[in-house]
Coordinates of C-alpha atoms in Angstrom, one line a residue:
M1 CA 17.4 15.1 19.1
T2 CA 17.1 14.2 22.8
F3 CA 14.6 11.7 24.0
A4 CA 14.4 9.9 27.3
P5 CA 16.5 6.7 27.1
T6 CA 13.6 4.8 28.5
L7 CA 11.0 6.2 26.1
F8 CA 10.1 2.8 24.7
E9 CA 11.2 0.5 27.5
G10 CA 9.1 -2.6 27.6
R11 CA 7.8 -2.0 24.0
C12 CA 8.3 -4.3 21.1
A13 CA 8.9 -2.8 17.6
L14 CA 8.9 -4.5 14.2
V15 CA 10.7 -2.6 11.5
I16 CA 10.0 -4.0 8.0
G17 CA 12.9 -3.1 5.7
G18 CA 15.0 -2.6 8.9
T19 CA 18.3 -4.1 7.7
S20 CA 19.5 -1.1 5.7
G21 CA 19.2 2.6 5.2
I22 CA 16.3 4.5 7.0
G23 CA 14.9 1.2 8.3
A24 CA 18.2 0.3 10.0
G25 CA 18.6 3.8 11.4
T26 CA 15.1 3.5 12.8
A27 CA 15.6 0.1 14.3
L28 CA 18.8 1.4 16.0
R29 CA 17.1 4.5 17.3
L30 CA 14.2 2.6 18.8
A31 CA 16.6 0.2 20.5
E32 CA 18.6 3.1 21.9
L33 CA 15.4 4.3 23.5
G34 CA 14.6 1.0 25.2
A35 CA 12.5 -0.9 22.7
T36 CA 13.1 -4.5 21.8
V37 CA 13.3 -4.5 18.0
L38 CA 12.9 -7.0 15.2
A39 CA 14.5 -5.7 12.0
A40 CA 13.3 -7.7 9.0
G41 CA 14.6 -7.4 5.5
L42 CA 17.1 -8.6 3.0
R43 CA 20.8 -9.2 3.8
A44 CA 20.0 -9.4 7.5
D45 CA 23.7 -10.1 8.2
G46 CA 25.0 -7.5 5.8
E47 CA 27.2 -4.5 6.5
H48 CA 24.3 -2.1 6.7
A49 CA 22.3 -4.1 9.3
P50 CA 21.8 -2.4 12.7
M51 CA 23.9 -3.7 15.5
H52 CA 22.5 -3.4 19.0
D53 CA 21.9 -5.7 21.9
R54 CA 18.1 -5.1 21.6
V55 CA 17.9 -5.5 17.8
R56 CA 17.4 -8.9 16.2
C57 CA 17.8 -9.0 12.4
V58 CA 15.9 -11.6 10.4
E59 CA 15.9 -12.3 6.7
L60 CA 12.6 -11.5 5.0
D61 CA 11.4 -10.9 1.5
V62 CA 8.5 -8.5 2.0
T63 CA 6.7 -9.8 -1.0
D64 CA 6.4 -13.2 0.6
G65 CA 3.2 -13.2 2.6
P66 CA 3.4 -16.7 4.1
A67 CA 6.9 -15.9 5.3
L68 CA 5.7 -12.7 6.9
H69 CA 2.8 -14.5 8.7
A70 CA 5.2 -17.3 9.8
M71 CA 7.6 -14.7 11.3
L72 CA 4.8 -12.9 13.1
S73 CA 3.3 -16.1 14.5
K74 CA 6.6 -16.7 16.4
E75 CA 6.5 -13.2 18.0
G76 CA 4.6 -12.0 21.0
S77 CA 3.2 -8.5 21.3
I78 CA 3.8 -5.8 18.8
D79 CA 3.6 -2.2 19.9
I80 CA 5.2 -0.4 17.0
L81 CA 5.2 -1.3 13.3
V82 CA 7.4 0.7 10.9
N83 CA 7.2 -0.1 7.2
C84 CA 10.5 1.0 5.5
A85 CA 11.0 -1.4 2.7
G86 CA 11.5 0.3 -0.6
I87 CA 13.2 -0.1 -4.0
S88 CA 13.7 2.0 -7.1
R89 CA 14.5 0.7 -10.6
D90 CA 14.6 4.0 -12.4
R91 CA 13.5 4.0 -16.1
A92 CA 13.2 0.2 -16.1
E93 CA 10.0 0.8 -14.2
Y94 CA 8.3 1.5 -17.5
E95 CA 8.5 -2.2 -18.1
L96 CA 5.2 -3.6 -16.6
D97 CA 6.8 -6.5 -14.7
V98 CA 9.3 -4.1 -13.0
F99 CA 6.5 -1.6 -12.4
E100 CA 4.4 -4.3 -10.6
H101 CA 7.4 -5.5 -8.6
V102 CA 8.2 -2.0 -7.3
L103 CA 4.6 -1.5 -6.3
D104 CA 4.6 -4.8 -4.5
V105 CA 7.7 -4.0 -2.5
N106 CA 6.9 -0.3 -1.8
L107 CA 3.1 -0.3 -1.4
T108 CA 1.5 -3.7 -1.2
S109 CA 4.0 -4.9 1.3
I110 CA 2.7 -2.2 3.7
M111 CA -0.9 -3.6 3.4
R112 CA 0.5 -7.1 3.8
A113 CA 2.4 -6.2 7.0
C114 CA -0.5 -4.2 8.5
N115 CA -3.0 -7.0 7.9
A116 CA -0.6 -9.5 9.6
A117 CA 0.2 -7.2 12.5
V118 CA -3.0 -5.5 13.3
P119 CA -4.4 -8.1 15.7
A120 CA -1.3 -7.6 17.9
L121 CA -1.4 -3.8 17.4
I122 CA -5.0 -3.7 18.6
R123 CA -4.2 -5.7 21.7
S124 CA -1.3 -3.2 22.5
R125 CA -3.1 -0.1 21.3
G126 CA 0.1 0.4 19.2
C127 CA 1.0 2.5 16.2
V128 CA 2.2 2.3 12.6
V129 CA 4.5 4.5 10.7
N130 CA 5.0 4.1 7.0
V131 CA 7.7 5.6 4.9
A132 CA 6.5 7.6 1.9
S133 CA 8.7 10.1 0.0
M134 CA 8.8 13.6 -1.4
F135 CA 7.9 11.7 -4.6
S136 CA 4.5 11.2 -3.0
T137 CA 3.9 14.9 -3.9
F138 CA 5.2 15.1 -7.4
G139 CA 5.8 12.7 -10.2
S140 CA 9.1 11.4 -11.7
A141 CA 9.8 10.8 -15.4
D142 CA 12.6 8.5 -14.3
R143 CA 10.8 6.6 -11.6
P144 CA 7.1 6.1 -12.5
A145 CA 6.5 3.1 -10.2
Y146 CA 8.4 4.6 -7.3
A147 CA 6.5 7.8 -7.5
A148 CA 3.1 6.0 -7.9
S149 CA 3.9 3.6 -5.0
K150 CA 4.9 6.5 -2.7
G151 CA 1.8 8.4 -3.6
G152 CA -0.2 5.3 -2.7
V153 CA 1.6 5.1 0.7
V154 CA 0.1 8.5 1.7
Q155 CA -3.4 7.5 0.7
L156 CA -3.1 4.1 2.3
T157 CA -1.9 5.7 5.5
K158 CA -5.0 7.9 5.6
S159 CA -7.3 5.0 5.0
L160 CA -5.7 2.8 7.6
A161 CA -5.7 5.6 10.1
Q162 CA -9.5 5.9 9.7
S163 CA -10.0 2.1 9.8
Y164 CA -7.8 1.5 12.9
A165 CA -8.8 4.6 14.9
P166 CA -11.8 2.9 16.7
A167 CA -9.3 0.4 18.1
K168 CA -7.0 3.3 19.2
V169 CA -4.2 2.3 16.8
R170 CA -2.6 5.3 15.1
V171 CA -1.2 5.2 11.6
N172 CA 1.1 8.0 10.2
A173 CA 3.8 8.3 7.6
V174 CA 7.0 10.3 7.0
A175 CA 8.1 11.6 3.6
P176 CA 11.9 11.7 3.4
G177 CA 13.7 13.9 1.0
W178 CA 17.2 13.3 -0.2
I179 CA 18.7 11.0 2.5
A180 CA 22.2 9.5 2.3
T181 CA 21.4 5.7 2.2
P182 CA 22.7 2.8 0.1
L183 CA 19.7 3.4 -2.2
S184 CA 20.9 6.9 -3.0
E185 CA 24.6 6.3 -2.9
A186 CA 25.2 6.5 -6.6
L187 CA 23.3 9.8 -6.9
G188 CA 25.2 11.2 -4.0
R189 CA 28.5 10.5 -5.8
D190 CA 27.3 12.4 -8.9
E191 CA 28.6 15.9 -8.1
D192 CA 26.4 17.7 -10.7
A193 CA 23.2 15.9 -9.6
S194 CA 24.0 16.4 -5.9
R195 CA 24.7 20.1 -6.4
R196 CA 21.3 20.5 -8.0
I197 CA 19.7 18.8 -5.1
L198 CA 21.5 21.0 -2.6
D199 CA 20.7 24.1 -4.5
R200 CA 17.0 23.4 -4.1
T201 CA 17.2 22.2 -0.4
P202 CA 16.9 25.2 1.9
L203 CA 18.8 23.6 4.7
G204 CA 21.6 23.0 2.2
H205 CA 22.7 19.4 2.9
W206 CA 21.6 15.8 2.4
G207 CA 19.8 14.2 5.3
E208 CA 20.9 11.2 7.3
P209 CA 18.9 8.2 8.2
S210 CA 18.9 9.4 11.8
D211 CA 17.0 12.5 10.8
V212 CA 14.1 10.4 9.5
A213 CA 14.4 8.0 12.4
D214 CA 13.9 10.8 14.9
A215 CA 10.8 11.9 13.1
I216 CA 9.5 8.3 13.2
V217 CA 10.3 8.1 17.0
F218 CA 8.2 11.3 17.5
L219 CA 5.2 9.8 15.7
C220 CA 5.5 6.6 17.7
S221 CA 5.8 8.4 21.0
P222 CA 3.1 9.6 23.5
A223 CA 3.9 13.2 22.3
A224 CA 2.0 12.3 19.0
R225 CA -0.9 10.6 20.8
Y226 CA -3.5 12.8 19.0
I227 CA -1.9 12.6 15.6
T228 CA -3.1 10.0 13.0
G229 CA -3.3 9.9 9.3
V230 CA -0.6 12.5 8.6
T231 CA 2.4 12.4 6.4
L232 CA 5.3 14.4 7.8
P233 CA 7.9 15.7 5.3
V234 CA 11.5 15.2 6.5
D235 CA 13.3 16.9 3.6
G236 CA 15.3 19.9 4.7
G237 CA 12.6 22.1 3.1
Y238 CA 12.9 20.6 -0.4
L239 CA 9.1 20.6 -1.0
T240 CA 8.8 24.3 0.0
V241 CA 10.7 25.5 -3.1

């Protein structure tokens, strides 16, 4: 997709979970369009971290509230907040401690980040984009915590959109389908499972992190200035079947 290379010039973006997968792709895309980006997450110096002159990667455990506040206290303005952190532990999520940890990373971390960043976002009249999932729409016998957390992301997005609207801060979400990331790497290597996914996906192929990043860029851009509280599927049509 083509955007003006100066679209976010002079803007500061914070991408939580920005050191791998969709978050890394989003951090890179924002930087390519002129933003100064702080990509925060685990393995900030790892092989999947975004590399760009305008991207700075920092190590952050998104469940560590004090560390998040300390990081933000060192930053200046924030115009864009993208919440991408996410994990899945498959059937281990039926164990209560694992269930709670997945919700903490995938859902509570969004509220934690928004609470910490909202004063800066109000000053800049900025925006928030959260990453939900196609599992926000239907359940998963194999991933009960992941599905529950992503359903919660949709409702939290709507609630924050209502709460922040008087301050002219927009809050939206994207709901990715099957995207080729480190989180889905093992599934992508399973030929039978991958074929079942492709058979249900009208566009007939796995998505790339850049596909989701471009949707996030749109929601952060002036073109989406009258859009708030929505969750945009980015799934190749998977939810239409």
